[in-house]
Amino acid sequence: MVVGDASLDIDTLVIGAGPGGYVAAIRAAQLGQKVLIVDKSELGGVCLNRGCIPSKALIAAAHQFEAAKHADAFGISVENVKVDFTKTQEFKNGVVKKMTGGVSGLLKGNKVEVFNGECMFINENEARVFNDHESPRYRFKNCIIATGSRPIELKPFPFGGRILSSTEALNLPEVPKSMIVIGGGYIGAELGQMYSKFGSKVTIIEGLDSVLAGFDKDMTSLVTKNMKKTGIDIITGAKAESAEQNDKEVTVKYSVNGETKEVTADYLLVTVGRRPNTDGELGLDLIGLDMDERGFVKVDHQGRTSIPHIFAIGDIVSGLALAHKASYEGKVAAEAISGMPSVVDYKCIPAVVFTDPECSSVGYTEAQAKEKGHKVKAGKFPYAGNGRSVSLNHPEGFVKIVAEEGTGLILGAQIVGLEASNLIAELGLAIEMGATLEDVALTIHAHPTLGEIVMEAAELVMGHPIHIIAR
Ligand SMILES: Cc1cc2nc3c(=O)[nH]c(=O)nc-3n(C[C@H](O)[C@H](O)[C@H](O)COP(=O)(O)OP(=O)(O)OC[C@H]3O[C@@H](n4cnc5c(N)ncnc54)[C@H](O)[C@@H]3O)c2cc1C
């Protein structure tokens, strides 16, 4: 309880309880620091409440729906398959509740103090946290800022009414008949495909020449093929210009190949990237923290900012805006504060997209490895050569491994296909441990599993795959 306006002393103040902040807080507490974590909203941040977890719960539901509709391939006839989207949303909300409750328990169990309120710096060593009831002032020895990011709002498409950010798109009360998605990055592709599976007529408008442009074309072509199968219109090389909405629908004007066109739908989802929460009331300018021109906090290899006892992690520092990157940086910052020599190394940070089929990548692509001056050998083993994927009726996709010529050192991997999100972990570990193709090929993988595709991809690059003919 705060007495008067005296400052409360803590070792480490963590601002923001997303996957960066709560992980940092737990690690700092494990290392013996007296930790306070503050969040103005729910524990778990965007990831648990408005991002990774709710989107994956809805995507899982969409997969179930589709599987039920197409069960006839297994000789099972399911008639009258319907979606009760209220129940689907209840399922998703239940998942979120379980996960955020779990974070609360973990913080408590690690003796991290939690305070719900908005944090503002007073100076380099003190911050005040406001909520409706109180506004205590804290003096800290160290601070980890993990305030995350929010959707970018474009001037012609202000959020509100029928124009949605990802947050509202995850909370629609019913499956819309139609939806326009501006931005074919991973959030747009995942949510667009999810609604399409539930029956919405989806149109994706993307400025670049393909959706998921960060991934190799041979991967994204499998995703776009599947998207088109469920009737998604993908308009690439297009610029969305304006939107007009009424209480029933929204019309977007866009230009493509020099022509102006328009499309109308129930809703417009705008997913064109995220902006770091480093502006506003937090007071980073007040304490004079160095930032780059895009609003990201500048940090060193431990997450240390220009003020040495203040660290920044997650979506507010440059790099991939992903939950596992935030958590990883959180652990490094907490350890650095405790005097450990931990530093970040992004060589093995995976990127995963939960489209159908899933895409994942870790380390270098073949092109990147060549650009870095490596002599490269690479190869793709198809899912179709694997008994498990065929018996699951998902024979589409491949595992590609990129290795160094001569040594066989694994430099990178890309996977498109069922469970690509899980399979990439083995290849991340391989890169982390400096493993070679031979190490992976000699690891006995259980049969019949999708994991065997990874083993066979290594054998393929070495020139002796068993389940396809080596050319
Ligand atoms: C739809 C969607 C799907 C996603 N899917 C994935 C995925 O599958 N995999 C993946 O890795 N990533 C995914 N992400 C990205 C992921 O959610 C973010 O990268 C991650 O949440 C960033 O973590 P963070 O800890 O940096 O910040 P956040 O999770 O954004 O948390 C920041 C917290 O800080 C709090 N805060 C901000 N300012 C203050 C203040 N002044 N005082 C107190 N508290 C404050 C906020 O309330 C928030 O809780 C997805 C994002 C979205 C939107």
Coordinates of N, CA and C in Angstrom, one line a residue, residues 141-348:
K141 N 15.9 -0.1 -9.8 CA 17.3 -0.1 -10.1 C 17.4 -0.4 -11.6
N142 N 16.6 -1.3 -12.1 CA 16.6 -1.6 -13.6 C 15.1 -1.6 -14.1
C143 N 15.0 -1.4 -15.4 CA 13.7 -1.5 -16.0 C 13.7 -2.2 -17.3
I144 N 12.7 -3.0 -17.6 CA 12.6 -3.6 -18.9 C 11.3 -3.1 -19.5
I145 N 11.4 -2.4 -20.6 CA 10.2 -1.9 -21.3 C 9.8 -2.9 -22.4
A146 N 8.5 -3.3 -22.3 CA 8.0 -4.3 -23.2 C 6.6 -4.0 -23.5
T147 N 6.4 -2.7 -24.1 CA 5.1 -2.2 -24.3 C 4.4 -2.6 -25.6
G148 N 5.1 -3.4 -26.4 CA 4.5 -4.0 -27.6 C 4.1 -3.1 -28.7
S149 N 3.1 -3.5 -29.5 CA 2.8 -2.7 -30.7 C 1.3 -2.7 -30.9
R150 N 0.8 -1.9 -31.8 CA -0.6 -1.9 -32.1 C -0.7 -1.8 -33.7
P151 N -1.9 -2.2 -34.2 CA -2.1 -2.2 -35.6 C -1.9 -0.8 -36.2
I152 N -1.2 -0.7 -37.4 CA -1.1 0.5 -38.1 C -2.5 0.9 -38.7
E153 N -2.8 2.1 -38.5 CA -4.1 2.6 -39.0 C -3.8 3.5 -40.2
L154 N -4.3 3.2 -41.4 CA -4.1 4.1 -42.6 C -5.1 5.1 -42.7
K155 N -4.7 6.3 -43.1 CA -5.6 7.5 -43.2 C -6.9 7.2 -44.0
P156 N -6.8 6.6 -45.2 CA -8.0 6.3 -45.9 C -8.9 5.2 -45.3
F157 N -8.4 4.5 -44.3 CA -9.2 3.4 -43.7 C -9.2 3.4 -42.2
P158 N -9.8 4.5 -41.6 CA -9.8 4.6 -40.2 C -10.6 3.4 -39.6
F159 N -10.1 2.8 -38.5 CA -10.8 1.7 -37.8 C -12.1 2.2 -37.2
G160 N -13.1 1.4 -37.4 CA -14.4 1.8 -36.8 C -15.5 1.3 -37.8
G161 N -16.7 0.9 -37.2 CA -17.8 0.5 -38.1 C -17.4 -0.8 -38.7
R162 N -17.4 -0.8 -40.1 CA -17.1 -2.0 -40.9 C -15.6 -2.1 -41.2
I163 N -14.8 -1.2 -40.8 CA -13.4 -1.2 -41.0 C -12.7 -1.7 -39.8
L164 N -12.1 -2.9 -39.9 CA -11.6 -3.6 -38.7 C -10.1 -3.7 -38.7
S165 N -9.5 -3.7 -37.5 CA -8.1 -4.1 -37.3 C -8.2 -5.6 -37.0
S166 N -7.1 -6.2 -36.8 CA -7.1 -7.7 -36.4 C -7.8 -7.9 -35.1
T167 N -7.8 -7.0 -34.2 CA -8.4 -7.1 -32.9 C -9.9 -7.4 -33.1
E168 N -10.6 -6.5 -33.8 CA -12.0 -6.6 -34.0 C -12.3 -7.9 -34.9
A169 N -11.4 -8.2 -35.9 CA -11.7 -9.3 -36.8 C -11.7 -10.6 -36.0
L170 N -11.0 -10.6 -34.8 CA -11.0 -11.9 -34.0 C -12.2 -12.0 -33.2
N171 N -13.0 -10.9 -33.1 CA -14.2 -10.9 -32.2 C -15.5 -10.7 -32.9
L172 N -15.6 -11.0 -34.2 CA -16.9 -10.8 -34.9 C -17.9 -11.8 -34.3
P173 N -19.1 -11.3 -34.1 CA -20.1 -12.2 -33.5 C -20.6 -13.3 -34.5
E174 N -20.5 -13.0 -35.8 CA -20.9 -14.0 -36.8 C -19.9 -14.1 -37.9
V175 N -20.0 -15.2 -38.7 CA -19.2 -15.3 -39.9 C -19.7 -14.4 -40.9
P176 N -18.9 -13.4 -41.4 CA -19.4 -12.5 -42.3 C -19.6 -13.2 -43.7
K177 N -20.6 -12.7 -44.4 CA -20.8 -13.3 -45.8 C -19.6 -13.0 -46.7
S178 N -19.0 -11.8 -46.5 CA -17.8 -11.4 -47.3 C -16.9 -10.5 -46.5
M179 N -15.7 -10.5 -46.9 CA -14.7 -9.7 -46.2 C -13.5 -9.3 -47.2
I180 N -13.1 -8.1 -47.1 CA -12.0 -7.6 -47.9 C -10.8 -7.5 -46.9
V181 N -9.7 -8.0 -47.4 CA -8.5 -7.9 -46.5 C -7.5 -7.0 -47.2
I182 N -7.1 -5.9 -46.6 CA -6.0 -5.1 -47.2 C -4.7 -5.6 -46.5
G183 N -3.8 -6.1 -47.3 CA -2.5 -6.6 -46.7 C -2.5 -8.1 -46.7
G184 N -1.6 -8.7 -47.5 CA -1.5 -10.2 -47.5 C -0.3 -10.7 -46.8
G185 N 0.1 -10.0 -45.7 CA 1.1 -10.5 -44.8 C 0.6 -11.6 -44.0
Y186 N 1.3 -12.1 -43.0 CA 0.9 -13.3 -42.3 C -0.5 -13.1 -41.6
I187 N -0.7 -12.0 -41.0 CA -2.0 -11.8 -40.2 C -3.1 -11.8 -41.2
G188 N -3.0 -11.0 -42.3 CA -4.1 -11.0 -43.3 C -4.3 -12.3 -43.9
A189 N -3.2 -13.0 -44.2 CA -3.4 -14.4 -44.9 C -4.1 -15.4 -43.9
E190 N -3.6 -15.3 -42.7 CA -4.2 -16.3 -41.7 C -5.7 -16.0 -41.5
L191 N -6.0 -14.8 -41.2 CA -7.4 -14.4 -40.8 C -8.3 -14.5 -42.0
G192 N -7.8 -14.1 -43.2 CA -8.6 -14.2 -44.4 C -8.9 -15.6 -44.7
Q193 N -7.9 -16.5 -44.6 CA -8.1 -17.9 -45.0 C -9.0 -18.6 -43.9
M194 N -8.9 -18.1 -42.7 CA -9.8 -18.7 -41.6 C -11.2 -18.4 -41.9
Y195 N -11.5 -17.1 -42.2 CA -12.9 -16.7 -42.5 C -13.4 -17.4 -43.8
S196 N -12.5 -17.5 -44.8 CA -12.9 -18.2 -46.0 C -13.3 -19.7 -45.7
K197 N -12.5 -20.3 -44.9 CA -12.9 -21.7 -44.5 C -14.3 -21.8 -43.8
F198 N -14.6 -20.7 -43.1 CA -15.9 -20.7 -42.4 C -17.0 -20.3 -43.4
G199 N -16.6 -19.9 -44.6 CA -17.7 -19.7 -45.6 C -17.7 -18.2 -46.1
S200 N -16.9 -17.3 -45.6 CA -16.9 -16.0 -46.1 C -16.3 -15.9 -47.5
K201 N -16.8 -15.0 -48.3 CA -16.2 -14.7 -49.6 C -15.1 -13.7 -49.4
V202 N -13.9 -14.1 -49.5 CA -12.7 -13.2 -49.1 C -12.0 -12.7 -50.3
T203 N -11.7 -11.4 -50.3 CA -10.8 -10.8 -51.3 C -9.6 -10.2 -50.6
I204 N -8.4 -10.6 -51.0 CA -7.2 -10.0 -50.4 C -6.6 -9.1 -51.4
I205 N -6.3 -7.8 -51.0 CA -5.7 -6.8 -51.8 C -4.3 -6.6 -51.3
E206 N -3.3 -6.9 -52.1 CA -1.9 -6.9 -51.7 C -1.1 -6.1 -52.7
G207 N -0.2 -5.2 -52.1 CA 0.6 -4.3 -53.0 C 1.7 -5.0 -53.7
L208 N 2.3 -6.0 -53.0 CA 3.4 -6.7 -53.6 C 2.9 -7.8 -54.6
D209 N 3.9 -8.6 -55.2 CA 3.4 -9.5 -56.3 C 2.9 -10.8 -55.7
S210 N 2.9 -11.0 -54.4 CA 2.3 -12.2 -53.9 C 1.9 -12.0 -52.4
V211 N 1.1 -12.9 -51.9 CA 0.8 -12.8 -50.4 C 2.0 -13.5 -49.8
L212 N 2.2 -13.2 -48.5 CA 3.4 -13.8 -47.7 C 4.7 -13.6 -48.4
A213 N 4.9 -12.4 -48.9 CA 6.0 -12.1 -49.8 C 7.4 -12.4 -49.1
G214 N 7.5 -12.5 -47.8 CA 8.7 -12.8 -47.2 C 9.2 -14.3 -47.4
F215 N 8.3 -15.1 -47.9 CA 8.6 -16.5 -48.1 C 8.9 -16.8 -49.5
D216 N 9.6 -17.9 -49.8 CA 9.9 -18.3 -51.2 C 8.7 -18.5 -51.9
K217 N 8.7 -18.2 -53.2 CA 7.6 -18.4 -54.1 C 7.0 -19.8 -54.2
D218 N 8.0 -20.8 -54.1 CA 7.5 -22.2 -54.3 C 6.7 -22.6 -53.0
M219 N 6.9 -21.9 -51.9 CA 6.1 -22.1 -50.7 C 4.7 -21.4 -50.8
T220 N 4.8 -20.2 -51.2 CA 3.6 -19.4 -51.2 C 2.6 -19.9 -52.3
S221 N 3.2 -20.4 -53.3 CA 2.3 -20.9 -54.4 C 1.4 -22.0 -53.9
L222 N 1.8 -22.8 -53.0 CA 1.0 -23.8 -52.4 C -0.2 -23.2 -51.6
V223 N 0.2 -22.2 -50.9 CA -0.8 -21.5 -50.1 C -1.8 -20.8 -51.0
T224 N -1.4 -20.1 -52.0 CA -2.3 -19.4 -52.8 C -3.2 -20.4 -53.6
K225 N -2.6 -21.5 -54.0 CA -3.5 -22.5 -54.7 C -4.6 -23.0 -53.8
N226 N -4.3 -23.2 -52.5 CA -5.3 -23.6 -51.5 C -6.3 -22.5 -51.3
M227 N -5.8 -21.3 -51.2 CA -6.7 -20.1 -51.0 C -7.7 -20.0 -52.1
K228 N -7.2 -20.2 -53.3 CA -8.1 -20.1 -54.5 C -9.1 -21.2 -54.5
K229 N -8.8 -22.3 -54.0 CA -9.7 -23.5 -53.9 C -10.9 -23.1 -53.0
T230 N -10.7 -22.4 -52.0 CA -11.9 -22.0 -51.1 C -12.5 -20.7 -51.6
G231 N -12.1 -20.2 -52.8 CA -12.7 -19.1 -53.4 C -12.2 -17.7 -53.0
I232 N -11.0 -17.7 -52.4 CA -10.4 -16.4 -52.1 C -9.9 -15.7 -53.4
D233 N -10.3 -14.5 -53.6 CA -9.7 -13.7 -54.7 C -8.5 -13.0 -54.2
I234 N -7.3 -13.2 -54.8 CA -6.1 -12.6 -54.4 C -5.7 -11.6 -55.5
I235 N -5.7 -10.3 -55.1 CA -5.4 -9.3 -56.1 C -4.0 -8.7 -55.7
T236 N -3.0 -9.0 -56.5 CA -1.6 -8.6 -56.1 C -1.2 -7.4 -57.0
G237 N -0.2 -6.7 -56.6 CA 0.3 -5.5 -57.3 C -0.8 -4.4 -57.3
A238 N -1.6 -4.4 -56.3 CA -2.7 -3.5 -56.2 C -2.5 -2.5 -55.1
K239 N -3.1 -1.3 -55.3 CA -3.0 -0.3 -54.2 C -4.4 0.1 -53.8
A240 N -4.7 -0.2 -52.6 CA -6.1 0.2 -52.0 C -6.1 1.7 -51.8
E241 N -7.1 2.4 -52.4 CA -7.1 3.8 -52.4 C -8.0 4.4 -51.4
S242 N -9.2 3.9 -51.3 CA -10.2 4.5 -50.4 C -11.3 3.5 -50.0
A243 N -12.0 3.9 -49.0 CA -13.1 3.0 -48.6 C -14.3 3.9 -48.2
E244 N -15.5 3.3 -48.6 CA -16.8 4.0 -48.2 C -17.6 3.0 -47.5
Q245 N -18.2 3.3 -46.3 CA -19.0 2.3 -45.6 C -20.3 2.9 -45.3
N246 N -21.3 2.0 -45.2 CA -22.6 2.3 -44.6 C -22.9 1.3 -43.5
D247 N -24.1 1.2 -43.0 CA -24.3 0.3 -41.9 C -24.4 -1.2 -42.3
K248 N -24.3 -1.4 -43.6 CA -24.4 -2.8 -44.1 C -23.1 -3.3 -44.7
E249 N -22.4 -2.4 -45.4 CA -21.3 -2.9 -46.2 C -20.2 -1.8 -46.4
V250 N -19.1 -2.3 -46.9 CA -18.0 -1.3 -47.2 C -17.5 -1.6 -48.6
T251 N -17.2 -0.5 -49.3 CA -16.7 -0.6 -50.7 C -15.3 0.0 -50.7
V252 N -14.4 -0.8 -51.3 CA -13.0 -0.4 -51.4 C -12.6 -0.1 -52.8
K253 N -12.0 1.1 -53.1 CA -11.6 1.4 -54.4 C -10.1 1.0 -54.4
Y254 N -9.6 0.4 -55.5 CA -8.2 0.1 -55.6 C -7.7 0.2 -57.0
S255 N -6.4 0.4 -57.2 CA -5.9 0.5 -58.5 C -5.0 -0.7 -58.8
V256 N -5.1 -1.3 -60.0 CA -4.3 -2.4 -60.3 C -4.0 -2.3 -61.9
N257 N -2.8 -2.5 -62.3 CA -2.4 -2.3 -63.7 C -3.0 -1.1 -64.3
G258 N -2.9 0.0 -63.6 CA -3.4 1.3 -64.1 C -4.9 1.5 -64.2
E259 N -5.6 0.5 -63.7 CA -7.1 0.6 -63.8 C -7.6 0.8 -62.3
T260 N -8.7 1.6 -62.2 CA -9.3 1.7 -60.9 C -10.5 0.7 -60.8
K261 N -10.5 -0.1 -59.7 CA -11.6 -1.0 -59.6 C -12.2 -0.9 -58.2
E262 N -13.3 -1.6 -57.9 CA -13.9 -1.6 -56.6 C -14.4 -2.9 -56.2
V263 N -14.5 -3.2 -54.9 CA -15.0 -4.4 -54.4 C -15.8 -4.1 -53.1
T264 N -16.9 -4.8 -52.9 CA -17.8 -4.5 -51.8 C -17.9 -5.7 -50.9
A265 N -17.9 -5.5 -49.6 CA -18.1 -6.7 -48.7 C -18.7 -6.2 -47.4
D266 N -19.0 -7.2 -46.5 CA -19.6 -6.9 -45.2 C -18.6 -6.1 -44.4
Y267 N -17.3 -6.6 -44.4 CA -16.3 -6.0 -43.6 C -15.0 -5.8 -44.4
L268 N -14.2 -4.8 -43.9 CA -12.9 -4.6 -44.4 C -11.9 -4.8 -43.3
L269 N -11.0 -5.7 -43.4 CA -9.9 -5.9 -42.4 C -8.6 -5.3 -43.0
V270 N -8.0 -4.4 -42.2 CA -6.8 -3.8 -42.6 C -5.6 -4.3 -41.8
T271 N -4.7 -5.0 -42.5 CA -3.6 -5.6 -41.7 C -2.3 -5.2 -42.5
V272 N -1.8 -4.1 -42.3 CA -0.7 -3.6 -43.0 C 0.6 -3.4 -42.1
G273 N 0.6 -4.0 -41.0 CA 1.7 -3.9 -40.1 C 1.4 -3.4 -38.8
R274 N 2.4 -3.3 -37.9 CA 2.2 -2.8 -36.5 C 3.1 -1.8 -36.2
R275 N 2.7 -0.9 -35.3 CA 3.5 0.3 -34.9 C 3.9 0.1 -33.4
P276 N 5.2 0.4 -33.1 CA 5.6 0.2 -31.7 C 5.0 1.2 -30.7
N277 N 4.6 0.7 -29.5 CA 4.0 1.5 -28.5 C 5.1 2.3 -27.7
T278 N 5.8 3.2 -28.4 CA 6.8 3.9 -27.8 C 6.5 5.4 -27.7
D279 N 5.3 5.8 -28.2 CA 4.9 7.2 -28.2 C 4.0 7.4 -27.0
G280 N 3.3 8.5 -27.0 CA 2.3 8.8 -26.0 C 2.8 9.0 -24.6
E281 N 2.0 8.6 -23.6 CA 2.2 9.0 -22.2 C 3.3 8.3 -21.5
L282 N 3.9 7.3 -22.1 CA 4.9 6.5 -21.5 C 6.1 7.3 -21.0
G283 N 6.4 8.3 -21.8 CA 7.4 9.3 -21.4 C 8.9 8.9 -21.8
L284 N 9.0 8.2 -22.9 CA 10.4 7.8 -23.3 C 11.2 9.0 -23.8
D285 N 10.4 10.0 -24.3 CA 11.1 11.2 -24.8 C 11.6 12.0 -23.5
L286 N 10.8 12.0 -22.5 CA 11.1 12.7 -21.2 C 12.4 12.2 -20.7
I287 N 12.7 10.9 -20.7 CA 13.9 10.4 -20.2 C 15.0 10.3 -21.2
G288 N 14.7 10.7 -22.4 CA 15.7 10.8 -23.5 C 16.3 9.5 -24.0
L289 N 15.4 8.5 -24.1 CA 15.8 7.2 -24.7 C 16.1 7.4 -26.2
D290 N 17.2 6.8 -26.7 CA 17.4 6.9 -28.2 C 16.5 6.0 -28.9
M291 N 15.9 6.6 -30.0 CA 15.0 5.8 -30.8 C 15.4 6.0 -32.3
D292 N 15.0 5.1 -33.1 CA 15.2 5.3 -34.6 C 14.0 6.1 -35.2
E293 N 14.2 6.3 -36.5 CA 13.2 7.2 -37.1 C 11.8 6.6 -37.2
R294 N 11.7 5.2 -37.0 CA 10.4 4.5 -37.1 C 9.8 4.3 -35.7
G295 N 10.5 4.8 -34.7 CA 9.9 4.8 -33.3 C 10.3 3.5 -32.6
F296 N 11.3 2.7 -33.1 CA 11.8 1.6 -32.4 C 12.9 2.0 -31.4
V297 N 13.0 1.4 -30.2 CA 14.0 1.8 -29.3 C 15.3 1.2 -29.7
K298 N 16.4 1.9 -29.7 CA 17.7 1.4 -30.0 C 18.3 0.6 -28.9
V299 N 18.7 -0.6 -29.1 CA 19.3 -1.4 -28.1 C 20.5 -2.1 -28.5
D300 N 21.3 -2.6 -27.5 CA 22.5 -3.4 -27.9 C 22.2 -4.9 -27.9
H301 N 23.2 -5.7 -27.9 CA 23.0 -7.2 -28.1 C 22.4 -7.8 -26.8
Q302 N 22.2 -7.0 -25.7 CA 21.6 -7.5 -24.5 C 20.2 -6.9 -24.3
G303 N 19.8 -6.0 -25.2 CA 18.6 -5.3 -25.0 C 18.7 -4.0 -24.2
R304 N 20.0 -3.6 -24.0 CA 20.2 -2.4 -23.2 C 20.0 -1.2 -24.1
T305 N 19.3 -0.2 -23.5 CA 19.1 1.0 -24.3 C 20.2 2.0 -24.1
S306 N 20.0 3.3 -24.5 CA 21.0 4.3 -24.4 C 21.1 4.7 -22.9
I307 N 20.1 4.3 -22.1 CA 20.2 4.5 -20.6 C 20.6 3.1 -20.0
P308 N 21.8 2.9 -19.6 CA 22.3 1.5 -19.3 C 21.5 0.7 -18.4
H309 N 20.7 1.2 -17.5 CA 19.9 0.3 -16.6 C 18.5 0.1 -17.1
I310 N 18.2 0.6 -18.3 CA 16.9 0.5 -18.9 C 17.0 -0.4 -20.2
F311 N 16.2 -1.4 -20.2 CA 16.3 -2.4 -21.4 C 15.0 -2.3 -22.1
A312 N 15.0 -2.7 -23.4 CA 13.8 -2.7 -24.2 C 13.8 -4.0 -25.0
I313 N 12.6 -4.6 -25.1 CA 12.4 -6.0 -25.8 C 11.1 -6.1 -26.5
G314 N 11.1 -7.0 -27.4 CA 9.8 -7.4 -28.1 C 9.5 -6.5 -29.3
D315 N 8.3 -6.2 -29.5 CA 7.8 -5.4 -30.7 C 8.3 -4.0 -30.7
I316 N 8.8 -3.5 -29.6 CA 9.3 -2.1 -29.6 C 10.8 -2.0 -30.0
V317 N 11.4 -3.1 -30.3 CA 12.7 -3.0 -30.9 C 12.7 -3.7 -32.3
S318 N 13.6 -3.3 -33.1 CA 13.5 -3.7 -34.5 C 13.7 -5.2 -34.6
G319 N 13.3 -5.7 -35.8 CA 13.4 -7.2 -36.0 C 12.0 -7.7 -36.2
L320 N 11.9 -9.0 -36.3 CA 10.6 -9.6 -36.5 C 9.7 -9.3 -35.3
A321 N 8.4 -8.9 -35.6 CA 7.5 -8.7 -34.5 C 6.8 -10.0 -34.2
L322 N 7.4 -10.8 -33.4 CA 6.9 -12.2 -33.1 C 7.0 -12.4 -31.6
A323 N 6.1 -13.2 -31.1 CA 6.0 -13.5 -29.6 C 7.3 -14.2 -29.1
H324 N 7.8 -15.2 -29.9 CA 8.9 -15.9 -29.4 C 10.2 -15.1 -29.4
K325 N 10.2 -14.1 -30.3 CA 11.4 -13.2 -30.3 C 11.3 -12.3 -29.0
A326 N 10.1 -11.9 -28.7 CA 9.9 -11.0 -27.5 C 10.4 -11.8 -26.3
S327 N 9.9 -13.1 -26.1 CA 10.2 -13.9 -25.0 C 11.7 -14.1 -24.9
Y328 N 12.3 -14.4 -26.0 CA 13.8 -14.7 -26.0 C 14.5 -13.4 -25.6
E329 N 14.2 -12.3 -26.1 CA 14.8 -11.0 -25.7 C 14.6 -10.8 -24.2
G330 N 13.4 -11.1 -23.7 CA 13.1 -10.9 -22.3 C 14.0 -11.7 -21.4
K331 N 14.3 -12.9 -21.8 CA 15.2 -13.8 -21.0 C 16.6 -13.2 -21.0
V332 N 17.0 -12.8 -22.2 CA 18.4 -12.2 -22.3 C 18.5 -11.0 -21.4
A333 N 17.5 -10.1 -21.5 CA 17.6 -8.8 -20.7 C 17.6 -9.1 -19.2
A334 N 16.7 -10.0 -18.8 CA 16.7 -10.4 -17.3 C 18.0 -10.9 -16.9
E335 N 18.6 -11.8 -17.7 CA 19.9 -12.3 -17.3 C 21.0 -11.3 -17.4
A336 N 20.9 -10.4 -18.3 CA 22.0 -9.3 -18.4 C 21.9 -8.4 -17.1
I337 N 20.7 -8.2 -16.7 CA 20.5 -7.4 -15.4 C 21.1 -8.1 -14.2
S338 N 21.0 -9.4 -14.3 CA 21.6 -10.2 -13.2 C 23.1 -10.4 -13.3
G339 N 23.7 -9.8 -14.3 CA 25.1 -9.8 -14.5 C 25.6 -11.0 -15.3
M340 N 24.7 -11.7 -16.0 CA 25.1 -12.9 -16.8 C 25.5 -12.4 -18.2
P341 N 26.4 -13.1 -18.8 CA 26.9 -12.6 -20.1 C 26.0 -12.9 -21.3
S342 N 24.7 -13.1 -21.1 CA 23.7 -13.5 -22.2 C 23.7 -12.4 -23.2
V343 N 23.6 -12.8 -24.5 CA 23.4 -11.9 -25.6 C 22.5 -12.5 -26.6
V344 N 21.8 -11.7 -27.4 CA 20.9 -12.2 -28.4 C 21.7 -12.7 -29.6
D345 N 21.2 -13.8 -30.2 CA 21.7 -14.3 -31.5 C 20.5 -14.8 -32.3
Y346 N 20.2 -14.0 -33.3 CA 18.9 -14.3 -34.0 C 19.0 -15.3 -35.2
K347 N 20.2 -16.0 -35.2 CA 20.4 -17.0 -36.3 C 19.3 -18.0 -36.4
C348 N 18.8 -18.4 -35.3 CA 17.8 -19.6 -35.3 C 16.4 -19.1 -35.0

